[in-house]
């Protein structure tokens, strides 16, 4: 016989409860989950023990930096599942932490078994003596009047007045409630990790972004726009219903190797260059392009935006033009080639001679990190708390985790949008590291199947705990092949999808609402006469503008809480694959929105949509109303299958508010 010798026993061996499978947890708790102010965190865990003893569990939550923990009882999700749950709500910005705790509940075990014995008339006096000891122990943990009452009840259970007189005091509700109020946690098991939650402003979950180039805002064609011109543009954006206005880089633009119109590597003397080629003798990332105005002008613009309930987002591009002051002052922050020249940005065969990337393997990486952080600090001091970060996937991941953590520790209201059109795992990693929102593959998802699969992934898989999508049908860099078809139907389809599939979405305007659709050449996603390389003049009063549709949809989004989050998104069957149908509903289920979009910009499409009535809590025994929030039309629907017909030349979609229940005579006071 082989003997196994245990050389040492560590820890408290009497902790019998097992806790595992905690959710939500990103990479086992390595990264925080994300919520916004007012949201709930629903925590679940597998909690069990050996044998047949009853167990109890609680959720412990606190705001980081505060010692006081809130304890919330957990409940079992179902008999035999060993899955427990509890929720807590996010009251403030910042970071929260939570743990799960479980223990063997000897009183609950006794109480449960006693009820069974009483029912079988097999209880005995000793059962009540055991209960008395448990109640006495609870009295020791209790305080004030509760302790006195429990001691008295323990004496009652020790009295020998016959079983019939002990059963009622042993099983009354007050005893049960008071003992459970003071549980015996001497051998409680606690989850090893504290799981983190980052709580952002509501605008992180629900936002509509409008991007425009400040230099193209002048009322007179050919003149460089100023911040004063930008102020005049703000009421137009506010009337469209957006709540975030986003500006590309506003800094001095490099002169050396400046790009010409349509990305021509050779520029003319009057070419203005790309705003992403940041820095010149006039300054760098903390300077303002002199033709836009002064810092005082910028602050006035920020204040004007705030008056119109518009939050300002600035582009942060950590790259420099060859004549940026950093190149002269910190040459070791950039990679050199064997011939001594600094390596410009490349994505072969593309070359960006007007841009130098930072070298994140620089010997002075710490100094560089601190300086880059100071850029965020500077613009936060000017009133900016939202940043769209250019190409974050080309910068070191440890830097982002550090800098976003540092900024949000001091400014929990700060938000970061990742412009990273790259591989899925990289996009997800950036979100885990702290980016509040991210661009997505939505611009290239046009067919019903691929759209359904991708948006379901974003809304219904564990990725939603850390990855907040921001759906953009176009950007200054992306004029998709579908948009190049041109016409109101094409732009209307992509807009309706972006604004209803995504609680966060954005457009690059005025190019979008004026339906700019001509590429620089066939097979390219670059715009002809792109604003990235030249000043454009836009006629905002153009009769064919999508302005009315955009304003109406944004108003619908504000009026319907169902469209203000993504997690309730569900797709529904349509017999015609050119029709896509999906619903969203509010947390309290009072607001149910059904959207149907014709994906074909050329032809009227029709067919039946099928809704899961029970799942949507729509009664089968009476009709329900579908109110079109775009047109005001009302349709009486019956049963799960209903007919839809959409002419894209008129309007390519329905946004329907479903009124679940048509009233009958018993709903009115005259029936009483």
XYZ file of C-alpha atoms in Angstrom:
672
model
C 0.000 0.000 0.000
C 1.404 3.347 -1.017
C 0.986 6.179 1.445
C 0.714 9.811 0.296
C 2.312 12.186 2.765
C 1.012 15.752 2.877
C 3.985 17.897 3.811
C 1.933 20.939 4.705
C -1.623 22.240 4.673
C -2.105 25.830 3.643
C -5.156 28.018 4.066
C -8.402 27.390 5.910
C -9.496 23.862 5.122
C -12.975 24.434 6.499
C -13.915 26.724 3.590
C -16.049 24.230 1.731
C -17.817 26.396 -0.865
C -16.436 26.491 -4.410
C -16.778 29.627 -6.566
C -15.944 29.568 -10.269
C -17.208 30.684 -13.660
C -17.703 34.319 -12.620
C -19.164 36.627 -15.235
C -18.878 39.234 -16.523
C -15.137 38.794 -16.704
C -12.813 39.774 -19.524
C -9.939 37.331 -19.908
C -10.591 35.897 -16.457
C -10.652 39.332 -14.831
C -7.439 40.638 -16.418
C -9.342 43.571 -17.927
C -12.376 45.531 -16.723
C -15.845 45.312 -18.198
C -17.515 48.511 -19.357
C -20.736 50.232 -18.315
C -22.149 53.757 -18.310
C -23.707 55.741 -15.474
C -27.071 54.225 -14.552
C -26.348 50.816 -16.074
C -26.535 47.569 -14.170
C -23.899 44.894 -13.848
C -25.512 41.472 -13.639
C -23.027 39.133 -11.997
C -23.298 35.362 -12.243
C -21.158 32.595 -10.748
C -21.125 28.838 -10.269
C -21.336 28.301 -6.499
C -21.610 24.876 -4.843
C -20.311 22.699 -2.037
C -19.859 19.066 -1.106
C -22.700 17.039 0.290
C -26.227 18.314 0.751
C -25.832 21.392 2.940
C -27.585 24.564 1.863
C -25.361 27.435 0.820
C -25.763 31.201 0.599
C -23.901 33.738 -1.487
C -23.540 37.457 -1.844
C -22.119 39.952 -4.267
C -19.711 42.494 -2.798
C -19.266 45.761 -4.698
C -17.514 49.056 -4.081
C -16.208 52.100 -5.856
C -12.452 51.911 -6.200
C -10.747 54.185 -3.708
C -13.564 53.697 -1.194
C -13.264 51.158 1.639
C -17.002 50.670 2.097
C -18.395 47.609 0.332
C -22.061 47.057 -0.482
C -23.315 43.499 0.017
C -26.114 42.225 -2.246
C -27.654 38.779 -1.652
C -27.352 36.424 -4.611
C -30.146 34.086 -5.706
C -29.954 30.696 -7.355
C -30.960 30.759 -11.021
C -32.576 27.356 -10.948
C -32.685 24.085 -9.084
C -29.662 21.968 -9.841
C -27.837 24.558 -11.955
C -25.486 25.783 -9.192
C -25.596 29.143 -10.994
C -26.189 32.223 -8.835
C -26.792 35.856 -9.723
C -27.154 39.379 -8.355
C -26.966 42.856 -9.881
C -25.746 46.267 -8.859
C -26.175 49.624 -10.545
C -23.471 52.101 -11.552
C -24.106 55.396 -9.775
C -21.004 57.416 -10.606
C -18.186 57.757 -13.095
C -14.973 55.925 -12.382
C -14.013 52.360 -11.565
C -15.902 49.849 -9.463
C -14.814 46.490 -8.156
C -16.789 43.404 -7.224
C -16.249 40.021 -5.618
C -18.401 36.968 -4.977
C -18.686 35.349 -1.573
C -20.257 32.015 -0.619
C -20.660 29.989 2.577
C -22.361 26.913 3.958
C -25.579 28.053 5.614
C -26.182 25.743 8.544
C -29.357 27.520 9.658
C -30.856 27.306 6.145
C -29.950 23.606 6.074
C -31.626 23.048 9.459
C -34.703 25.071 8.504
C -35.118 23.284 5.154
C -34.787 19.844 6.720
C -37.081 20.712 9.627
C -39.898 21.641 7.250
C -39.506 18.256 5.587
C -39.549 16.476 8.949
C -42.626 18.364 10.111
C -44.436 17.481 6.891
C -43.546 13.822 7.440
C -44.284 14.105 11.194
C -40.797 12.794 11.905
C -39.462 15.800 13.817
C -38.055 15.290 17.288
C -37.186 17.439 20.305
C -33.490 17.276 19.470
C -34.188 19.002 16.136
C -35.366 22.081 18.018
C -32.377 21.992 20.357
C -30.093 22.068 17.302
C -32.069 25.038 16.005
C -31.803 26.789 19.353
C -28.006 26.587 19.221
C -28.005 28.054 15.709
C -30.318 30.879 16.772
C -28.138 31.597 19.812
C -25.098 31.822 17.558
C -26.955 34.291 15.327
C -27.860 36.345 18.434
C -24.134 36.673 19.171
C -23.636 38.194 15.733
C -26.731 40.402 15.941
C -27.043 43.832 17.522
C -29.597 45.699 19.599
C -33.198 44.553 19.704
C -32.521 41.841 17.114
C -30.052 40.135 19.453
C -32.489 40.265 22.371
C -35.336 38.856 20.279
C -33.197 36.001 18.933
C -32.037 34.992 22.398
C -35.617 34.851 23.499
C -36.599 32.701 20.569
C -33.699 30.309 21.283
C -35.130 29.827 24.816
C -38.530 29.054 23.326
C -37.007 26.366 21.107
C -35.335 24.821 24.173
C -38.607 24.577 26.092
C -40.087 21.100 26.411
C -43.743 21.973 25.785
C -44.359 19.404 23.093
C -43.572 19.374 19.402
C -46.885 20.912 18.341
C -46.072 24.065 20.307
C -42.524 24.314 18.930
C -43.314 24.011 15.235
C -44.839 27.479 14.782
C -42.124 29.508 16.567
C -39.437 27.436 14.855
C -40.724 28.137 11.367
C -42.134 31.659 11.477
C -40.971 34.228 8.970
C -39.438 36.678 11.434
C -37.055 34.087 12.829
C -35.985 33.052 9.351
C -35.435 36.645 8.226
C -33.490 37.715 11.328
C -31.116 34.748 11.400
C -30.314 35.179 7.705
C -29.657 38.855 8.356
C -26.685 37.812 10.530
C -25.066 34.902 8.659
C -22.202 32.795 9.929
C -19.350 33.651 7.547
C -16.452 32.244 9.552
C -15.663 29.815 6.748
C -16.885 31.869 3.791
C -15.105 31.483 0.477
C -14.345 34.653 -1.457
C -13.416 34.907 -5.114
C -9.673 35.250 -5.493
C -9.827 38.275 -7.798
C -11.530 41.628 -7.532
C -13.218 42.164 -10.890
C -13.165 45.707 -12.259
C -15.850 47.772 -13.982
C -15.102 51.038 -15.810
C -18.070 53.406 -15.692
C -18.209 55.992 -18.466
C -20.635 58.840 -19.220
C -23.873 57.823 -20.953
C -22.538 59.371 -24.167
C -20.141 56.410 -24.376
C -23.156 54.136 -24.884
C -25.415 56.467 -26.875
C -23.950 59.028 -29.260
C -24.272 60.412 -32.763
C -21.040 61.830 -34.187
C -20.656 64.391 -36.948
C -17.196 64.883 -38.468
C -16.250 67.911 -40.533
C -13.078 69.699 -41.636
C -12.768 73.155 -40.018
C -10.852 74.564 -42.965
C -13.812 73.841 -45.272
C -16.369 75.890 -43.316
C -15.805 79.325 -44.867
C -18.900 80.905 -46.398
C -16.830 82.092 -49.359
C -15.376 79.477 -51.703
C -11.582 79.374 -51.753
C -11.093 80.886 -48.296
C -9.584 78.907 -45.400
C -12.155 78.358 -42.667
C -11.667 79.602 -39.113
C -13.038 78.668 -35.712
C -15.452 81.576 -36.122
C -16.745 79.856 -39.275
C -16.950 76.597 -37.335
C -19.133 78.307 -34.734
C -21.581 79.215 -37.488
C -21.675 75.548 -38.572
C -22.630 74.297 -35.106
C -26.376 75.178 -35.181
C -26.679 73.194 -38.428
C -25.118 70.140 -36.741
C -27.276 70.564 -33.639
C -30.415 70.824 -35.798
C -29.451 67.546 -37.447
C -29.642 65.992 -33.969
C -26.013 65.014 -33.384
C -24.478 65.230 -29.922
C -20.757 64.843 -30.729
C -18.953 67.093 -33.186
C -15.588 65.703 -34.231
C -12.711 67.667 -35.778
C -9.735 66.170 -37.626
C -6.344 67.481 -36.411
C -6.336 71.256 -35.945
C -2.553 71.657 -35.674
C 0.026 73.260 -37.985
C 0.624 71.105 -41.070
C 4.084 70.091 -42.198
C 5.671 71.770 -45.207
C 8.377 69.249 -46.071
C 7.090 66.477 -48.368
C 3.583 67.973 -48.179
C 1.000 66.014 -50.199
C -0.874 67.702 -53.026
C -4.469 67.329 -54.189
C -5.768 63.759 -54.474
C -2.786 62.485 -52.481
C -0.307 63.632 -55.120
C 3.236 63.222 -53.726
C 4.135 66.466 -55.481
C 2.411 69.556 -54.025
C 1.853 72.986 -55.482
C 2.678 76.166 -53.515
C -0.991 76.756 -52.670
C -1.727 73.165 -51.524
C -2.781 72.988 -47.886
C -1.608 69.436 -47.114
C -3.084 66.717 -44.943
C -4.099 67.649 -41.363
C -2.656 64.298 -40.265
C 0.857 65.452 -41.272
C 1.162 67.235 -37.937
C 3.712 69.864 -37.045
C 5.877 72.574 -38.580
C 7.992 75.479 -37.460
C 4.704 76.956 -36.177
C 4.312 74.215 -33.574
C 3.192 70.680 -32.969
C 0.449 68.742 -31.191
C -0.259 71.496 -28.671
C -0.440 74.251 -31.273
C -3.305 75.430 -33.487
C -3.054 75.983 -37.220
C -2.737 79.791 -37.424
C -5.316 80.095 -40.213
C -7.941 78.511 -37.954
C -7.427 81.127 -35.255
C -6.036 81.371 -31.753
C -6.401 79.294 -28.618
C -8.938 81.856 -27.384
C -10.920 81.323 -30.613
C -10.829 77.585 -30.034
C -12.056 77.932 -26.454
C -14.904 80.118 -27.650
C -15.807 77.424 -30.190
C -15.810 74.772 -27.437
C -18.113 76.923 -25.306
C -20.486 77.549 -28.216
C -20.690 73.805 -28.827
C -21.451 73.214 -25.149
C -24.289 75.764 -25.285
C -25.851 73.697 -28.073
C -25.456 70.432 -26.099
C -22.690 69.304 -28.430
C -19.634 67.539 -27.032
C -16.403 68.178 -28.899
C -14.134 65.343 -29.992
C -10.609 66.012 -31.209
C -8.433 63.818 -33.373
C -5.246 62.614 -31.697
C -2.719 61.289 -34.205
C 0.574 60.248 -32.670
C 2.750 60.852 -35.723
C 4.640 63.869 -36.987
C 5.536 65.724 -40.150
C 9.281 65.894 -40.943
C 9.396 69.520 -39.736
C 7.594 68.888 -36.419
C 9.566 70.300 -33.443
C 9.801 66.792 -31.957
C 12.041 65.714 -34.841
C 14.554 68.395 -33.963
C 14.221 68.174 -30.173
C 13.846 64.385 -29.748
C 15.451 62.728 -32.742
C 15.831 59.495 -30.749
C 12.028 59.073 -30.665
C 12.142 58.086 -34.352
C 13.660 55.143 -36.178
C 16.602 55.807 -38.471
C 17.572 53.928 -41.599
C 21.184 52.880 -42.301
C 21.772 56.037 -44.352
C 20.921 58.223 -41.336
C 17.551 59.419 -42.584
C 14.414 58.989 -40.486
C 12.033 56.216 -41.540
C 8.762 57.628 -42.852
C 5.465 55.741 -42.569
C 4.837 52.946 -45.046
C 2.212 50.316 -45.691
C 3.724 48.852 -48.857
C 3.158 49.716 -51.585
C 1.757 52.895 -49.987
C 4.274 55.490 -48.879
C 3.616 58.419 -46.544
C 6.700 60.584 -46.921
C 4.920 63.421 -45.087
C 4.607 61.396 -41.852
C 7.166 60.025 -39.382
C 5.877 57.384 -36.916
C 7.138 57.282 -33.342
C 9.518 54.481 -32.412
C 7.998 52.757 -29.374
C 11.239 50.838 -28.874
C 13.154 54.070 -28.359
C 15.724 54.147 -25.563
C 13.826 57.173 -24.240
C 10.446 55.458 -24.350
C 9.529 56.677 -20.873
C 10.155 60.287 -21.783
C 8.183 59.844 -24.993
C 5.247 58.255 -23.143
C 5.109 61.160 -20.695
C 5.180 63.712 -23.500
C 2.421 61.967 -25.442
C 0.285 61.817 -22.300
C 0.809 65.549 -21.845
C -0.905 66.110 -25.205
C -4.112 64.631 -23.809
C -3.660 66.652 -20.613
C -3.251 69.856 -22.597
C -6.454 69.496 -24.585
C -8.438 68.351 -21.566
C -7.393 71.640 -19.953
C -8.939 73.394 -22.967
C -12.290 71.680 -22.373
C -11.988 68.586 -24.587
C -12.754 65.191 -23.034
C -13.471 63.037 -26.124
C -10.661 61.885 -28.390
C -10.754 59.993 -31.658
C -7.370 58.261 -31.814
C -5.857 57.722 -35.248
C -4.452 54.251 -35.999
C -3.907 53.147 -32.387
C -3.062 49.633 -33.581
C 0.253 50.947 -34.925
C 1.367 52.063 -31.448
C 2.521 49.879 -28.553
C -0.284 48.200 -26.595
C 1.374 48.761 -23.184
C 1.404 52.482 -23.907
C -2.355 52.590 -24.438
C -3.114 50.655 -21.273
C -0.923 53.029 -19.300
C -1.946 56.340 -20.816
C -5.706 55.657 -20.880
C -5.542 54.383 -17.308
C -3.673 57.503 -16.198
C -6.038 59.885 -17.988
C -9.230 58.190 -16.813
C -7.960 58.015 -13.235
C -7.828 61.822 -13.191
C -10.668 62.407 -15.677
C -13.191 59.532 -15.586
C -15.362 61.475 -18.030
C -12.723 61.152 -20.776
C -13.593 58.933 -23.753
C -11.397 57.383 -26.457
C -12.595 56.211 -29.895
C -10.224 53.765 -31.597
C -9.844 54.271 -35.346
C -8.462 50.811 -35.952
C -9.670 49.078 -39.096
C -7.541 46.027 -38.565
C -7.778 42.381 -37.539
C -10.506 41.453 -35.035
C -8.257 40.340 -32.205
C -6.260 43.566 -32.392
C -9.431 45.659 -32.340
C -10.664 43.697 -29.347
C -7.327 44.047 -27.551
C -7.436 47.829 -27.902
C -10.907 47.841 -26.387
C -9.711 45.712 -23.482
C -6.818 48.120 -22.912
C -9.243 50.985 -22.334
C -10.632 52.417 -25.565
C -14.232 53.454 -24.883
C -15.539 52.916 -28.426
C -14.253 51.495 -31.688
C -14.890 51.767 -35.386
C -16.120 48.484 -36.877
C -16.372 46.537 -40.117
C -19.911 47.859 -40.614
C -19.004 49.941 -43.716
C -18.268 46.715 -45.621
C -21.203 44.635 -44.341
C -23.863 45.060 -47.007
C -25.604 41.715 -47.499
C -28.201 40.464 -45.038
C -26.286 37.376 -43.885
C -22.983 39.084 -43.173
C -24.692 42.047 -41.500
C -26.756 39.767 -39.270
C -23.776 37.621 -38.283
C -21.464 40.545 -37.524
C -23.922 42.686 -35.568
C -25.060 39.651 -33.575
C -21.425 39.044 -32.628
C -21.105 42.612 -31.383
C -24.394 42.638 -29.466
C -24.845 39.117 -28.127
C -21.426 37.570 -27.423
C -19.117 38.196 -24.421
C -17.243 40.760 -26.540
C -19.977 43.254 -25.712
C -18.655 43.459 -22.158
C -15.610 45.418 -23.358
C -16.093 46.341 -27.041
C -18.456 49.255 -27.775
C -19.055 49.549 -31.523
C -19.439 52.903 -33.232
C -20.942 52.371 -36.690
C -19.810 54.737 -39.484
C -21.084 54.329 -43.073
C -18.307 56.627 -44.327
C -15.150 58.406 -43.157
C -12.716 60.726 -44.970
C -10.685 57.568 -45.707
C -13.565 55.260 -46.611
C -15.911 55.691 -49.547
C -17.149 52.131 -49.844
C -17.972 50.435 -53.117
C -21.660 50.390 -52.127
C -21.740 54.165 -51.595
C -20.045 54.675 -54.949
C -23.273 53.506 -56.601
C -24.596 56.902 -55.547
C -28.112 58.215 -55.056
C -30.489 58.838 -52.173
C -31.486 55.195 -51.782
C -27.879 54.036 -51.345
C -27.067 56.655 -48.714
C -30.473 56.287 -47.076
C -29.993 52.522 -46.665
C -26.576 52.855 -45.073
C -27.714 55.688 -42.826
C -30.797 53.880 -41.543
C -28.734 50.790 -40.788
C -25.973 52.701 -39.002
C -28.332 54.792 -36.878
C -30.640 51.939 -35.806
C -28.211 49.028 -35.566
C -25.783 51.143 -33.556
C -26.529 53.116 -30.418
C -23.248 54.826 -31.338
C -22.796 55.891 -34.941
C -21.269 58.720 -36.941
C -21.033 60.257 -40.387
C -18.404 62.296 -42.158
C -20.216 65.341 -43.456
C -21.217 67.305 -45.347
C -19.935 64.655 -47.766
C -22.488 62.137 -46.481
C -25.692 64.156 -46.433
C -24.764 65.657 -49.834
C -24.105 62.109 -51.086
C -20.539 62.562 -52.285
C -19.816 59.276 -54.065
C -17.162 59.649 -56.785
C -13.851 57.846 -56.071
C -10.494 59.153 -57.163
C -10.258 56.130 -59.463
C -11.992 52.832 -60.006
C -11.226 50.281 -57.306
C -10.240 52.932 -54.749
C -12.049 53.962 -51.572
C -10.500 57.445 -51.681
C -12.769 60.357 -52.576
C -12.087 62.331 -55.717
C -10.917 65.791 -54.605
C -10.643 64.494 -51.050
C -10.930 67.020 -48.249
C -7.902 65.396 -46.685
C -5.743 67.251 -49.227
C -7.677 70.362 -50.194
C -10.268 72.852 -48.994
C -13.799 72.132 -50.167
C -16.843 74.396 -50.279
C -20.177 72.761 -49.457
C -23.688 74.000 -50.271
C -25.568 72.981 -47.128
C -28.841 74.260 -48.580
C -28.748 71.819 -51.485
C -32.319 70.715 -52.159
C -31.494 67.014 -52.477
C -29.654 66.817 -49.148
C -30.389 63.949 -46.759
C -30.692 66.542 -44.005
C -34.445 65.951 -43.302
C -34.005 62.170 -43.010
C -30.969 62.509 -40.739
C -32.718 64.989 -38.466
C -35.825 62.817 -38.208
C -33.911 59.635 -37.411
C -31.807 61.360 -34.767
C -35.006 62.693 -33.182
C -36.428 59.158 -33.171
C -33.263 57.896 -31.469
C -33.592 60.504 -28.720
C -37.285 59.755 -28.175
C -36.935 55.967 -27.998
C -34.732 54.420 -25.335
C -34.762 51.107 -27.214
C -32.351 52.646 -29.747
C -29.991 53.935 -27.065
C -28.208 50.653 -26.407
C -27.086 47.630 -28.421
C -27.521 44.594 -26.211
C -31.199 43.953 -26.998
C -30.564 43.746 -30.767
C -32.209 40.677 -32.320
C -32.701 39.819 -35.982
C -35.902 38.243 -37.287
C -36.758 36.055 -40.249
C -37.840 37.551 -43.568
C -38.764 35.485 -46.606
C -36.963 37.967 -48.869
C -33.198 38.229 -48.313
C -33.257 41.799 -49.637
C -35.220 42.762 -46.516
C -33.458 42.864 -43.157
C -35.558 43.019 -39.992
C -34.505 43.510 -36.378
C -35.792 44.749 -33.035
C -34.421 46.618 -30.057
C -36.194 47.228 -26.777
C -35.624 49.235 -23.613
C -34.429 47.638 -20.389
C -37.934 47.843 -18.911
C -39.384 46.415 -22.169
C -41.805 49.356 -22.452
C -40.256 50.622 -25.692
C -40.029 48.157 -28.603
C -38.668 49.312 -31.964
C -38.743 47.174 -35.098
C -36.695 48.271 -38.105
C -37.069 46.876 -41.613
C -34.685 48.022 -44.363
C -34.654 47.275 -48.077
C -31.035 46.424 -48.890
C -31.616 46.827 -52.634
C -31.207 50.474 -53.715
C -32.662 49.838 -57.175
C -35.917 47.916 -56.751
C -38.999 47.730 -54.580
C -38.761 44.678 -52.333
C -41.586 43.019 -50.442
C -42.271 39.990 -48.303
C -43.392 38.727 -44.921
C -41.489 39.307 -41.705
C -41.894 36.780 -38.895
C -41.749 37.885 -35.280
C -41.359 35.653 -32.181
C -44.464 36.941 -30.387
C -43.864 35.213 -27.055
C -40.268 36.354 -26.896
C -41.318 39.934 -27.637
C -44.294 39.698 -25.235
C -46.786 40.460 -27.992
C -50.158 38.771 -27.301
C -51.363 36.291 -29.905
C -55.043 36.785 -29.168
C -55.390 40.345 -30.451
C -53.916 42.748 -32.967
C -51.030 45.076 -32.311
C -50.104 48.399 -33.871
C -46.942 49.158 -35.829
C -46.433 52.934 -35.902
C -43.977 54.163 -38.541
C -41.960 56.850 -36.802
C -40.525 58.075 -40.111
C -43.831 58.779 -41.864
C -46.477 58.713 -39.139
C -48.323 55.842 -40.841
C -49.964 53.234 -38.610
C -50.445 49.585 -39.478
C -52.612 47.005 -37.721
C -50.695 43.753 -37.537
C -51.951 40.351 -36.461
C -49.992 37.225 -35.579
C -46.304 36.569 -36.213
C -46.252 37.038 -40.034
C -46.920 40.451 -41.569
C -46.379 41.933 -45.003
C -43.867 44.686 -45.759
C -43.199 46.521 -49.021
C -40.453 49.129 -49.416
C -39.726 51.329 -52.424
C -36.133 52.601 -52.011
C -36.735 55.653 -54.198
C -39.301 56.855 -51.665
C -37.952 55.561 -48.356
C -35.799 52.436 -48.005
C -36.934 51.485 -44.511
C -39.475 51.481 -41.699
C -38.690 52.393 -38.115
C -41.752 50.986 -36.362
C -42.723 51.451 -32.753
C -44.667 48.365 -31.738
C -47.634 49.002 -29.462
C -48.003 45.524 -28.059
C -51.658 45.590 -27.103
C -54.729 46.979 -28.866
C -57.234 48.111 -26.249
C -60.603 46.400 -25.813
C -63.752 47.440 -23.919
C -62.484 46.278 -20.524
C -59.612 48.743 -20.718
C -61.954 51.740 -20.386
C -63.598 53.155 -17.278
C -67.123 52.956 -18.722
C -66.871 49.176 -18.602
C -66.691 49.214 -14.794
